[in-house]
XYZ file of C-alpha atoms in Angstrom:
349
model
C -8.329 51.144 -10.043
C -8.505 53.376 -7.750
C -9.338 51.411 -5.462
C -5.575 50.413 -3.845
C -5.986 46.608 -2.681
C -6.076 44.107 -5.370
C -2.601 42.449 -3.172
C -2.067 39.545 -1.777
C -1.279 41.211 1.195
C -3.958 41.844 4.245
C -6.757 39.314 5.516
C -8.852 39.264 7.733
C -11.393 37.058 8.985
C -14.618 37.252 6.132
C -17.056 39.975 5.369
C -20.573 40.081 6.291
C -22.650 40.062 3.584
C -19.596 38.714 0.877
C -19.771 34.917 2.890
C -20.242 31.701 0.738
C -20.175 27.944 1.308
C -17.072 27.160 1.953
C -18.081 23.149 2.044
C -19.370 23.897 -1.322
C -16.345 24.963 -2.520
C -13.601 22.025 -1.117
C -16.117 19.577 -2.405
C -15.512 22.052 -5.495
C -11.720 22.240 -5.703
C -11.656 17.916 -5.332
C -12.408 17.940 -8.485
C -11.536 21.091 -10.159
C -7.782 21.715 -8.792
C -4.845 19.162 -9.530
C -3.127 18.524 -6.647
C -5.600 20.232 -4.212
C -6.144 17.885 -1.076
C -8.787 20.014 1.827
C -9.564 20.798 3.875
C -9.643 24.311 4.016
C -9.324 27.957 5.669
C -10.982 30.886 4.866
C -9.222 34.480 4.939
C -10.159 37.697 3.258
C -8.249 40.175 1.286
C -8.390 43.658 2.641
C -10.205 46.118 0.513
C -11.055 44.416 -2.777
C -14.592 46.494 -3.775
C -13.650 45.231 -7.082
C -13.776 41.674 -6.942
C -13.825 40.358 -3.743
C -10.216 38.432 -3.563
C -9.656 35.232 -0.625
C -7.195 33.400 1.345
C -7.670 29.142 0.999
C -5.121 28.133 3.323
C -5.053 23.995 3.486
C -1.832 22.024 5.389
C 0.344 22.007 2.579
C -0.836 25.724 -0.256
C -2.097 28.270 -0.217
C -4.150 29.237 -2.991
C -6.480 32.821 -3.595
C -9.875 32.828 -5.366
C -11.415 35.829 -7.048
C -14.814 36.428 -6.966
C -17.381 38.929 -8.838
C -19.383 40.887 -6.702
C -23.345 40.166 -5.152
C -26.268 42.539 -6.636
C -26.593 44.298 -9.635
C -23.466 44.824 -11.871
C -22.509 47.452 -15.023
C -22.271 44.924 -17.894
C -18.997 45.683 -18.260
C -17.269 45.537 -15.625
C -16.248 42.736 -13.379
C -15.511 40.517 -15.752
C -13.161 37.602 -13.451
C -13.654 35.280 -16.426
C -11.203 37.795 -18.022
C -9.003 37.725 -15.930
C -8.501 34.328 -16.406
C -8.680 33.514 -19.439
C -5.744 35.893 -20.235
C -3.519 35.333 -17.037
C -3.923 31.928 -18.500
C -2.293 32.304 -21.716
C 0.638 34.374 -20.217
C 1.627 31.576 -19.166
C 3.397 30.911 -21.926
C 5.007 33.791 -21.571
C 8.195 35.854 -20.020
C 4.923 38.484 -18.104
C 4.894 37.614 -14.809
C 1.428 35.925 -13.621
C 0.679 33.852 -10.958
C -0.171 29.608 -12.338
C -3.932 29.173 -12.832
C -5.753 26.400 -11.348
C -9.712 26.944 -11.850
C -12.390 28.844 -14.190
C -16.079 28.322 -12.172
C -19.048 30.183 -13.685
C -21.529 28.078 -12.387
C -22.930 30.387 -9.627
C -24.395 27.409 -7.553
C -21.263 26.956 -5.620
C -20.828 29.831 -4.024
C -22.743 32.382 -5.374
C -21.256 33.914 -8.116
C -18.591 33.380 -10.567
C -14.718 32.671 -9.677
C -11.408 31.906 -10.395
C -8.818 29.673 -8.349
C -4.900 30.701 -8.915
C -1.892 30.591 -6.560
C -0.967 32.552 -3.909
C 2.392 34.215 -5.310
C 4.519 34.746 -1.301
C 6.282 38.012 -2.172
C 5.727 40.949 -1.127
C 3.828 44.237 -1.913
C 3.984 48.139 -1.203
C 0.516 49.626 -1.230
C 2.812 53.194 -2.455
C 6.924 54.025 -2.570
C 7.795 54.945 0.759
C 7.106 51.868 1.613
C 9.523 50.811 -0.938
C 13.435 50.605 1.523
C 15.743 53.555 0.076
C 17.906 51.322 -1.468
C 15.607 48.582 -3.616
C 13.815 51.535 -5.179
C 15.713 52.175 -8.216
C 15.832 48.422 -9.538
C 11.881 48.121 -8.079
C 10.913 50.401 -10.750
C 13.278 49.680 -13.041
C 11.800 45.187 -12.773
C 8.876 47.217 -13.410
C 9.300 49.162 -16.634
C 11.008 45.510 -17.298
C 7.208 43.570 -17.216
C 5.402 46.583 -18.395
C 7.772 46.288 -21.936
C 7.516 42.583 -21.612
C 3.364 41.718 -22.064
C 3.778 45.156 -24.891
C 5.507 42.969 -27.263
C 4.176 40.171 -25.958
C 2.565 38.892 -29.922
C -1.221 38.333 -28.828
C -1.865 36.499 -31.932
C 0.496 33.465 -31.340
C -1.753 33.238 -28.040
C -4.688 32.911 -29.924
C -5.831 35.762 -28.408
C -6.679 37.783 -31.861
C -10.293 38.204 -30.737
C -9.347 38.634 -27.055
C -10.458 42.586 -27.938
C -10.541 44.560 -30.895
C -7.789 46.036 -32.806
C -7.067 50.083 -33.604
C -9.874 53.134 -33.537
C -8.777 51.788 -29.474
C -8.945 55.802 -28.005
C -12.758 56.575 -29.307
C -14.020 53.089 -28.416
C -12.738 53.816 -24.335
C -13.534 56.998 -23.896
C -17.307 56.308 -25.559
C -17.371 52.874 -23.364
C -16.571 54.960 -20.117
C -18.232 58.056 -21.750
C -21.036 55.662 -20.776
C -20.147 54.038 -17.178
C -20.175 58.456 -16.579
C -23.653 58.769 -17.636
C -24.966 55.383 -15.878
C -23.467 56.435 -13.341
C -23.369 60.450 -12.829
C -25.915 61.519 -9.994
C -26.062 64.985 -11.861
C -24.551 66.381 -14.811
C -20.827 67.027 -14.351
C -19.684 70.264 -16.122
C -15.727 69.894 -15.857
C -16.015 66.171 -16.696
C -18.540 66.070 -19.846
C -15.975 69.438 -21.545
C -12.241 66.922 -21.020
C -14.946 64.100 -22.490
C -16.022 66.397 -25.430
C -11.938 67.114 -25.864
C -10.483 63.804 -25.867
C -13.053 62.890 -28.090
C -11.961 66.469 -30.758
C -7.984 65.479 -29.802
C -7.663 61.980 -30.460
C -3.914 60.859 -31.791
C -3.607 59.200 -35.234
C -0.806 56.638 -34.635
C -2.111 53.410 -33.343
C -1.082 50.381 -32.187
C -2.521 47.411 -30.483
C -0.902 44.956 -28.099
C -1.761 43.532 -24.795
C -2.629 46.136 -22.284
C -3.608 45.415 -18.965
C -5.708 48.557 -17.697
C -3.901 48.729 -14.028
C -1.215 48.602 -13.687
C 0.420 50.142 -11.170
C 3.152 49.371 -8.222
C 0.702 47.854 -5.588
C -1.140 45.265 -7.940
C 1.999 44.087 -8.063
C 3.644 40.928 -6.115
C 8.335 41.153 -5.515
C 10.081 38.648 -4.462
C 10.984 37.810 -1.401
C 14.351 38.844 -1.247
C 15.041 40.083 -4.252
C 13.603 43.319 -6.673
C 12.245 41.592 -9.146
C 8.515 40.984 -10.110
C 7.183 36.929 -10.385
C 3.528 38.369 -10.261
C 1.450 41.469 -12.010
C -2.417 40.405 -10.938
C -5.921 41.972 -11.156
C -6.628 41.575 -15.255
C -10.487 42.569 -14.544
C -9.377 45.178 -17.215
C -6.950 43.803 -19.407
C -8.011 43.793 -23.491
C -6.191 44.326 -26.996
C -5.473 48.501 -26.808
C -2.467 50.815 -27.404
C 0.305 51.095 -25.951
C 0.530 53.702 -24.430
C -2.722 54.012 -22.480
C -1.436 51.720 -20.815
C 2.406 52.881 -20.328
C 1.028 56.389 -19.132
C -1.721 55.245 -17.003
C 0.630 53.618 -15.100
C 3.112 57.428 -15.700
C 0.523 59.672 -13.524
C 2.025 58.710 -10.073
C 4.065 61.395 -11.925
C 1.594 63.277 -12.162
C -0.737 63.750 -8.653
C 1.024 65.628 -5.770
C 1.381 64.065 -2.848
C -1.882 64.519 -1.654
C -3.057 62.511 -3.958
C -2.534 58.704 -4.442
C 0.363 58.972 -2.469
C 1.650 60.770 -6.098
C 5.120 62.183 -7.137
C 4.390 65.716 -7.817
C 6.672 68.109 -6.076
C 9.292 65.602 -4.863
C 12.646 65.496 -4.723
C 12.671 61.738 -6.420
C 16.663 61.982 -6.473
C 16.454 61.936 -2.632
C 14.115 59.115 -2.820
C 15.469 56.976 -5.118
C 13.135 56.994 -7.615
C 13.419 57.521 -12.152
C 11.954 60.946 -12.997
C 9.334 60.544 -15.289
C 11.539 61.210 -18.133
C 13.736 58.586 -16.712
C 11.448 56.082 -16.997
C 9.650 56.777 -20.259
C 13.152 56.800 -21.816
C 13.941 53.116 -20.367
C 9.913 51.413 -21.436
C 11.021 53.401 -25.293
C 14.600 51.980 -24.832
C 12.928 47.780 -24.471
C 10.344 48.600 -27.372
C 12.191 49.608 -29.470
C 10.944 53.286 -29.588
C 13.194 56.661 -30.193
C 10.216 59.128 -27.554
C 6.477 58.988 -28.042
C 4.535 62.554 -29.001
C 0.982 63.375 -27.637
C 2.774 62.425 -23.913
C -0.100 64.968 -22.152
C -3.821 63.035 -24.178
C -3.300 60.079 -23.083
C -2.139 61.403 -20.001
C -5.907 63.126 -19.797
C -7.250 60.484 -21.312
C -6.232 57.960 -18.299
C -7.783 60.145 -15.614
C -10.566 60.689 -16.904
C -10.819 56.781 -17.738
C -9.540 56.235 -13.929
C -12.572 58.876 -13.583
C -15.229 56.955 -14.659
C -14.309 53.744 -13.174
C -14.034 56.093 -10.438
C -17.769 57.576 -11.174
C -18.554 53.325 -11.664
C -18.058 52.729 -7.768
C -20.226 56.264 -6.552
C -22.787 54.763 -8.755
C -22.236 51.368 -7.057
C -22.043 53.666 -3.568
C -25.413 54.936 -4.247
C -27.486 51.735 -5.185
C -25.637 49.678 -1.832
C -23.708 46.902 -3.433
C -20.155 48.920 -2.367
C -21.119 50.762 1.435
C -18.037 50.410 2.241
C -15.934 53.080 4.147
C -13.464 52.742 1.641
C -15.559 52.808 -1.020
C -17.540 55.826 0.255
C -14.486 57.388 0.266
C -12.906 56.393 -3.171
C -16.508 57.923 -4.692
C -15.232 61.088 -3.617
C -11.699 61.412 -5.793
C -14.168 61.550 -8.807
C -14.146 65.398 -9.977
C -10.486 65.883 -8.354
C -9.142 63.317 -11.339
C -11.957 65.313 -13.645
C -10.169 68.181 -12.725
C -6.765 66.383 -13.142
C -7.043 65.256 -16.268
C -7.942 68.859 -17.254
C -5.053 69.926 -16.172
C -3.643 68.185 -18.709
C -4.379 70.027 -21.784
C -4.082 73.339 -20.206
C -0.725 71.543 -20.225
């Protein structure tokens, strides 16, 4: 998601309105988390407008807790049970994920569903300019390897045939996110609705199905403390079965964003910055996934910018309804229309 927060990095006291019964959680963990030994101390990671995320510390181990937010929620949003299930399944593959310990759907414990996973000690880079210059090429190469590995996973062999629907991905996604836009908007936005119609009318014919992450980007990845390799991919809320090129092109949007927008790379001197170009990053992925090239690239870009805009319209709706009142959420909400405009620019390319 556009809310750049879902990471094991930067934490403080639990924020007002997001507290819960710490003693009840400790009792639950004693019965459900193998090897657990209290007492616990709880802090909250910064951000977390999507699924509030907490650091659980004991004398000898750290855990991460992810929970649904309180209040009225959109039906398909905040699916922390899906996050838990996919992370648990991928532990059997070469896709780097955190170890899971427990999923709780009993709202009487802390007020909402939650799950517990290991705390991954490592580095998270909030933008490319936070990466040491000498490490950038290797960091982007490892990112590319991680998403290629994900798209090569045999989801049927993992028992994930029912994790989503197979085929017709773009039509279904356009329908889903159009409905979120309709449910969240405060008025009609012509540019968004033009983009929706164009996407419906120009769906590529090629159809593939893999596991897709849905929000694969630099700040949703934990890198080894000293080595330039991915040790965990975070924030699987939007994962499903879908088209791998939708997922990969989402990662590549950063090359189309200006540097004033989400720390984009467009217009930057990438050779000087030590970062691969968009074309080089695509070539790496094609080589690793056995593709000769990718057709309809601008369609995938336009689709993802619309999808991101629809997600942001959801944030905008939560701000309106009072379930997301932070300054960060309000700033995020203002990006819905600019994202639609960027999507329309891809159409004109």
